[in-house]
């Protein structure tokens, strides 16, 4: 009798648990059917892949780099061509009939950067920093310094927010003023 | 030593063929290197085609007789007719060779035209000529217009080359004619007094080689450079930067340029004479 009772009890528990789990699934399926979607439930035993953490992108810099076409390398390359005043003197001494080579290299490097700077304010601001360095660097040939100062003035006319009011060496300013005196107003 | 003075106001000697004042395209010597030829072709083309407005630069129209590149070409073609290589010793081209001292002239000149003429005048009545290609050219004035180019020219950018051509052309002018003493002094390696014949440079302590008279080669060089940097509509920015750099470099090599363009020394005399006084 006892054996029989135990058997019946186990069977009952089995039936009840089966009905319970089966019923839950049917209920969810019905819910899904009501929503008109078919979905597959992920198994809870699926392997968990931790999310890869990345630094929050610096939106400001990214935006700046996307807009500017003058690069840090461009500015470094320009700086590397600043004509040394002693070298220019030597070149003039060797050939008084032609523009010193180091000056023409500098001018040709400057050209494309000025084009970009005319077209984009952010480029103008980048280049302006280098132009100021050039204009105030006493080791650079005077004519090159004056060219830098002249370019600053030109940029500030196109992009008024690029500040042209910098302290220019009087000797550089004098040369610049002399050049401007030949222009018919 | 005997030499003749020119006849008439312009100094034209009826026994000689007048030097062409506007001979059109220049002649390349056969010994020019390929690099020199290429540089000359491109710079002459640039000289002709560059779009500038000389009205916006003081002194431009007085020098070139107008405001455009056509006027610059006219100025140039009047003064330069032949190109020889820097490697060519122009004295070896003077024929007959027996008339020319065996010495290498130490005077640096990219335009030795006036010196070629001085040699010819020194040797008169012997007929000294200049050998170029298969021709023996008559030497009637400093506007025989022989110009030399070499590595420095070849390696420059085309704008610098064009400016150099304009600078050198001025050295073909002998305004007011030559001094007999200068012809003798030149032959004897002495000092040349009249800088207006050839618009010869002097030496300035700060600037080095410089103009010592108004409206010299550096003055014309700077004014032309400014026309490019300030008014050119067909130039790249690099070309304008190159021209402006040149102007800034040589502004102080010109003789009192501000006073010059403001008229303190009168208008430029762009004439040339083959008289000897």
XYZ file of C-alpha atoms in Angstrom:
462
model
C 0.000 0.000 0.000
C 2.742 2.407 1.025
C 4.685 1.679 -2.135
C 1.665 2.335 -4.150
C 1.119 5.692 -2.427
C 4.693 6.797 -3.036
C 4.387 5.867 -6.670
C 1.210 7.829 -7.042
C 2.702 10.859 -5.299
C 5.742 10.955 -7.580
C 3.634 10.620 -10.643
C 1.465 13.470 -9.532
C 4.427 15.759 -8.936
C 5.774 14.941 -12.376
C 2.502 15.716 -14.035
C 2.081 18.958 -12.127
C 5.567 20.269 -12.983
C 5.168 19.355 -16.642
C 1.879 21.147 -16.825
C 3.392 24.152 -15.083
C 6.323 24.646 -17.449
C 4.369 23.738 -20.525
C 1.668 26.120 -19.603
C 4.090 29.012 -19.141
C 5.559 28.499 -22.550
C 2.199 28.322 -24.196
C 1.224 31.474 -22.444
C 4.285 33.345 -23.715
C 3.768 32.049 -27.196
C 0.270 33.258 -27.082
C 1.547 36.682 -25.994
C 3.955 36.749 -28.835
C 1.275 35.709 -31.223
C -0.816 38.560 -29.955
C 1.938 41.003 -30.746
C 2.321 39.561 -34.233
C 6.032 38.923 -33.815
C 7.930 35.758 -33.858
C 10.885 35.629 -31.645
C 13.278 33.083 -30.521
C 14.209 33.254 -26.918
C 17.859 33.165 -26.241
C 18.943 30.297 -24.114
C 20.059 31.329 -20.717
C 23.026 29.101 -21.222
C 24.391 31.169 -24.124
C 27.945 32.362 -23.592
C 28.214 35.919 -22.357
C 30.526 38.253 -24.313
C 31.430 41.254 -22.213
C 30.898 44.614 -24.000
C 34.150 46.109 -25.254
C 34.743 49.391 -23.472
C 35.967 52.344 -25.590
C 36.845 55.859 -24.638
C 34.193 58.373 -25.257
C 35.222 60.084 -28.541
C 36.433 63.663 -28.178
C 33.761 65.159 -30.299
C 35.330 68.625 -30.365
C 38.716 67.509 -31.734
C 37.198 65.062 -34.139
C 35.015 67.787 -35.564
C 37.983 70.166 -35.782
C 40.134 67.636 -37.664
C 37.365 66.830 -40.043
C 36.899 70.512 -40.941
C 40.577 71.645 -41.134
C 42.706 70.557 -44.034
C 45.963 72.023 -42.726
C 47.652 69.331 -40.669
C 50.266 69.436 -37.930
C 52.694 67.969 -40.421
C 51.961 70.813 -42.841
C 52.810 73.338 -40.158
C 55.961 71.493 -39.175
C 57.037 71.282 -42.808
C 56.478 75.025 -43.159
C 58.455 75.709 -39.997
C 61.289 73.590 -41.352
C 61.537 75.845 -44.403
C 61.806 79.131 -42.470
C 64.806 80.680 -44.255
C 67.704 81.368 -41.948
C 68.976 84.927 -42.340
C 72.623 83.918 -42.630
C 71.856 81.328 -45.242
C 69.885 83.864 -47.277
C 72.758 86.352 -47.080
C 75.129 83.705 -48.371
C 72.803 82.797 -51.227
C 72.441 86.445 -52.244
C 76.188 86.867 -52.130
C 76.650 83.875 -54.438
C 73.975 85.002 -56.847
C 72.789 88.588 -56.561
C 70.533 88.327 -59.620
C 68.007 85.830 -58.371
C 65.725 85.269 -55.400
C 67.574 83.238 -52.750
C 66.730 79.559 -53.090
C 65.740 79.066 -49.457
C 63.316 81.967 -49.770
C 61.619 80.508 -52.846
C 61.347 77.102 -51.161
C 59.661 78.806 -48.220
C 57.317 80.802 -50.457
C 56.337 77.716 -52.443
C 55.585 75.829 -49.228
C 53.503 78.754 -47.990
C 51.401 79.038 -51.147
C 49.133 75.980 -50.802
C 48.660 76.637 -47.085
C 47.560 80.190 -47.763
C 45.053 78.868 -50.322
C 43.543 76.585 -47.709
C 43.579 79.355 -45.135
C 41.739 81.740 -47.443
C 39.028 79.129 -47.934
C 38.528 78.023 -44.345
C 38.604 80.009 -41.127
C 39.799 77.062 -39.060
C 42.778 76.659 -41.372
C 43.444 80.373 -41.169
C 43.543 80.166 -37.393
C 45.945 77.244 -37.526
C 48.242 78.939 -39.992
C 48.117 82.251 -38.160
C 49.935 80.734 -35.213
C 52.833 79.735 -37.422
C 52.852 83.075 -39.226
C 53.188 84.879 -35.910
C 56.107 82.651 -34.929
C 57.765 83.354 -38.249
C 57.219 87.118 -38.140
C 58.775 87.382 -34.692
C 61.659 84.961 -35.125
C 64.829 87.043 -35.375
C 66.816 84.135 -36.803
C 64.578 84.114 -39.881
C 65.480 86.294 -42.888
C 63.815 89.701 -42.744
C 62.097 89.280 -46.110
C 60.529 86.005 -44.952
C 59.376 87.576 -41.698
C 57.777 90.379 -43.660
C 56.085 87.844 -45.924
C 54.628 86.133 -42.867
C 53.400 89.449 -41.477
C 51.920 90.346 -44.859
C 50.098 87.008 -44.988
C 48.692 87.627 -41.503
C 47.229 90.909 -42.717
C 45.726 89.238 -45.766
C 44.143 86.464 -43.722
C 42.647 88.870 -41.234
C 40.951 90.728 -44.083
C 39.316 87.524 -45.290
C 38.616 86.145 -41.785
C 38.214 89.121 -39.454
C 38.278 86.926 -36.366
C 41.861 85.926 -37.147
C 43.660 88.510 -35.141
C 46.196 90.478 -37.136
C 46.985 92.858 -34.320
C 50.163 91.252 -33.174
C 53.323 92.971 -32.047
C 55.490 93.040 -35.127
C 59.151 93.913 -34.944
C 59.561 97.549 -36.173
C 62.092 96.455 -38.783
C 59.585 93.980 -40.237
C 56.796 96.560 -40.125
C 59.008 99.089 -41.876
C 59.677 96.695 -44.733
C 56.002 95.855 -44.989
C 55.041 99.526 -45.056
C 57.610 100.177 -47.730
C 56.105 97.463 -49.916
C 52.610 98.835 -49.410
C 53.741 102.317 -50.423
C 54.137 101.118 -54.014
C 50.538 100.067 -54.344
C 48.181 102.483 -56.047
C 45.146 102.946 -53.819
C 93.910 102.271 -79.635
C 91.263 103.826 -81.787
C 87.564 103.901 -81.478
C 84.848 105.817 -83.194
C 82.072 107.923 -81.845
C 78.600 107.275 -83.138
C 76.990 109.703 -85.547
C 73.713 111.485 -84.962
C 71.530 111.772 -81.923
C 70.916 108.069 -81.669
C 74.505 107.329 -82.462
C 73.729 105.329 -85.596
C 76.813 104.657 -87.626
C 75.832 104.556 -91.282
C 78.503 101.944 -91.974
C 76.963 99.389 -89.644
C 73.681 97.529 -89.582
C 71.569 99.040 -86.800
C 70.870 96.656 -83.934
C 67.267 95.502 -84.159
C 65.178 97.310 -81.573
C 62.430 94.754 -81.634
C 63.552 91.512 -83.140
C 60.747 89.381 -81.774
C 61.466 85.905 -80.435
C 64.902 85.309 -78.978
C 67.507 82.905 -80.378
C 68.874 80.010 -78.357
C 72.553 79.179 -78.702
C 73.278 75.583 -79.737
C 75.341 75.005 -76.587
C 72.519 75.647 -74.178
C 71.841 72.532 -72.127
C 68.436 70.823 -72.350
C 67.661 72.042 -68.828
C 68.509 75.628 -69.785
C 66.370 75.424 -72.915
C 63.455 74.002 -70.997
C 63.707 76.648 -68.275
C 63.905 79.422 -70.849
C 60.930 78.139 -72.818
C 58.703 77.939 -69.778
C 59.796 81.264 -68.311
C 59.383 83.102 -71.613
C 55.950 81.570 -71.934
C 55.082 82.699 -68.407
C 56.335 86.197 -69.182
C 53.969 86.348 -72.121
C 50.871 84.803 -70.618
C 50.752 85.992 -67.032
C 47.750 88.242 -66.394
C 48.675 91.330 -64.428
C 47.498 94.917 -64.076
C 50.413 97.295 -63.887
C 48.127 100.272 -63.309
C 47.957 99.225 -59.658
C 51.702 99.464 -59.073
C 53.537 102.782 -59.009
C 56.095 103.154 -61.749
C 55.006 100.107 -63.756
C 53.538 101.841 -66.788
C 56.445 104.311 -66.914
C 58.915 101.447 -67.114
C 57.074 99.114 -69.450
C 55.081 101.617 -71.452
C 51.806 99.980 -70.508
C 50.120 97.847 -67.877
C 50.001 94.351 -69.338
C 52.267 91.421 -70.076
C 52.281 92.415 -73.744
C 54.098 95.579 -72.666
C 56.541 93.575 -70.570
C 57.267 91.315 -73.563
C 57.881 94.366 -75.728
C 60.284 95.760 -73.117
C 62.068 92.398 -72.998
C 62.272 91.765 -76.754
C 63.816 95.182 -77.283
C 66.678 94.322 -74.972
C 67.391 90.587 -75.120
C 67.882 88.707 -78.389
C 70.174 85.793 -77.650
C 70.604 83.233 -74.866
C 73.838 81.442 -74.143
C 74.719 78.955 -71.458
C 76.261 79.975 -68.160
C 79.006 77.505 -69.023
C 79.928 79.507 -72.132
C 82.708 82.034 -71.695
C 81.279 84.789 -73.856
C 84.757 86.201 -74.565
C 85.510 83.043 -76.538
C 82.645 83.950 -78.823
C 84.190 87.265 -79.841
C 85.744 86.960 -83.269
C 88.337 87.327 -84.486
C 89.863 85.930 -81.298
C 93.119 87.747 -81.978
C 91.444 91.019 -80.992
C 90.366 89.803 -77.574
C 92.844 89.644 -74.677
C 93.471 86.145 -73.381
C 92.036 86.621 -69.955
C 88.926 85.517 -68.160
C 86.815 88.453 -67.173
C 86.081 88.372 -63.482
C 83.021 90.512 -63.783
C 79.977 88.423 -62.962
C 77.302 89.127 -65.489
C 74.207 87.286 -66.511
C 73.820 89.961 -69.176
C 77.268 90.845 -70.517
C 75.861 92.823 -73.460
C 77.420 96.154 -72.525
C 80.825 94.496 -72.016
C 80.579 92.797 -75.391
C 79.866 96.218 -76.904
C 82.750 97.815 -74.975
C 85.137 95.230 -76.446
C 83.796 95.942 -79.924
C 84.224 99.712 -79.451
C 87.715 99.257 -78.037
C 88.787 97.307 -81.104
C 87.412 99.671 -83.716
C 88.052 100.099 -86.584
C 88.573 96.333 -86.460
C 85.277 94.543 -86.823
C 84.693 92.430 -83.779
C 81.695 90.107 -84.000
C 79.854 87.717 -81.739
C 79.666 84.090 -82.826
C 76.343 82.409 -82.142
C 75.343 79.180 -83.830
C 76.449 79.617 -87.439
C 76.301 83.371 -87.486
C 78.781 86.106 -86.711
C 76.630 88.854 -85.282
C 77.430 92.504 -85.656
C 77.949 94.339 -82.383
C 76.474 97.822 -82.768
C 75.270 98.645 -79.288
C 74.714 97.294 -75.795
C 71.333 96.114 -77.054
C 72.963 93.223 -78.842
C 71.182 91.621 -75.892
C 73.125 88.478 -74.974
C 71.927 86.841 -71.792
C 73.387 83.884 -69.912
C 71.446 81.352 -67.869
C 72.557 78.403 -65.785
C 71.834 76.091 -62.882
C 70.483 78.699 -60.490
C 68.060 79.899 -63.136
C 67.071 76.363 -64.124
C 66.374 75.333 -60.540
C 64.240 78.357 -59.716
C 60.461 78.303 -60.013
C 59.030 79.775 -63.190
C 57.924 83.042 -61.571
C 61.414 83.696 -60.225
C 62.763 82.920 -63.681
C 60.383 85.386 -65.317
C 61.358 88.092 -62.833
C 65.036 87.369 -63.479
C 64.509 87.842 -67.220
C 62.938 91.240 -66.610
C 65.780 92.203 -64.245
C 68.511 91.161 -66.661
C 66.951 92.900 -69.653
C 67.570 96.280 -68.036
C 71.329 95.640 -68.176
C 71.169 95.945 -71.969
C 70.399 99.672 -71.740
C 73.142 102.239 -72.065
C 71.222 105.417 -71.317
C 73.059 108.485 -72.556
C 75.781 106.434 -74.237
C 79.186 105.248 -73.032
C 82.221 107.093 -71.724
C 85.403 106.597 -73.701
C 87.281 106.334 -70.416
C 85.008 103.479 -69.340
C 85.740 101.560 -72.537
C 89.439 101.931 -71.857
C 89.041 101.131 -68.169
C 87.025 98.061 -68.901
C 89.711 96.757 -71.195
C 92.347 97.515 -68.583
C 90.333 95.939 -65.727
C 89.875 99.342 -64.188
C 86.863 100.987 -62.572
C 83.834 101.768 -64.697
C 82.448 105.173 -63.822
C 79.204 105.486 -65.784
C 76.799 103.026 -64.153
C 73.954 104.095 -66.451
C 75.585 102.223 -69.284
C 74.485 98.705 -68.452
C 72.789 99.841 -65.228
C 75.641 98.194 -63.412
C 75.255 97.279 -59.777
C 77.388 98.678 -57.027
C 78.032 97.363 -53.571
C 75.924 98.364 -50.585
C 77.141 97.302 -47.122
C 73.801 95.963 -45.915
C 72.251 94.749 -49.146
C 75.326 93.565 -51.005
C 74.868 94.013 -54.725
C 72.564 96.985 -55.314
C 71.482 99.694 -57.718
C 73.437 102.895 -57.311
C 71.204 104.952 -59.587
C 67.402 105.310 -59.794
C 65.317 103.062 -62.020
C 67.982 100.358 -62.107
C 67.561 96.637 -62.606
C 66.517 95.961 -59.000
C 63.900 98.716 -59.138
C 62.355 97.197 -62.243
C 62.651 93.717 -60.727
C 60.754 94.762 -57.574
C 58.032 96.679 -59.413
C 57.395 93.743 -61.727
C 57.356 91.349 -58.752
C 54.750 93.469 -56.975
C 52.606 93.518 -60.094
C 52.554 89.731 -59.930
C 51.998 89.360 -56.200
C 49.337 92.057 -55.941
C 47.464 91.905 -59.241
C 47.980 88.575 -60.980
C 44.714 86.831 -61.776
C 46.211 83.820 -63.535
C 48.744 82.891 -60.855
C 48.643 80.244 -58.171
C 49.032 81.377 -54.593
C 52.505 79.826 -54.551
C 53.491 81.967 -57.526
C 52.216 85.105 -55.831
C 54.032 84.214 -52.620
C 57.236 83.692 -54.602
C 56.867 87.078 -56.289
C 56.144 88.857 -53.018
C 59.118 87.183 -51.336
C 61.318 88.423 -54.170
C 59.969 91.963 -53.876
C 60.534 92.017 -50.114
C 64.032 90.627 -50.546
C 65.179 93.196 -53.091
C 63.233 96.335 -52.170
C 66.286 97.611 -50.297
C 68.613 96.729 -53.173
C 66.909 99.284 -55.393
C 68.158 102.859 -55.171
C 65.807 104.868 -52.928
C 62.818 103.161 -54.472
C 60.128 105.082 -52.598
C 61.556 108.416 -53.686
C 62.034 107.045 -57.182
C 58.436 105.945 -57.763
C 57.194 109.164 -56.196
C 58.961 111.108 -58.942
C 61.835 112.661 -57.033
C 64.302 111.547 -59.689
C 62.013 112.077 -62.669
C 60.549 109.432 -64.936
C 62.657 106.439 -65.937
C 64.716 106.901 -69.072
C 64.196 103.630 -70.881
C 66.244 104.610 -73.928
C 69.628 103.342 -74.967
C 72.342 104.984 -77.034
C 75.429 103.729 -78.816
C 77.194 107.098 -78.667
C 80.590 107.369 -77.019
C 81.616 110.587 -75.322
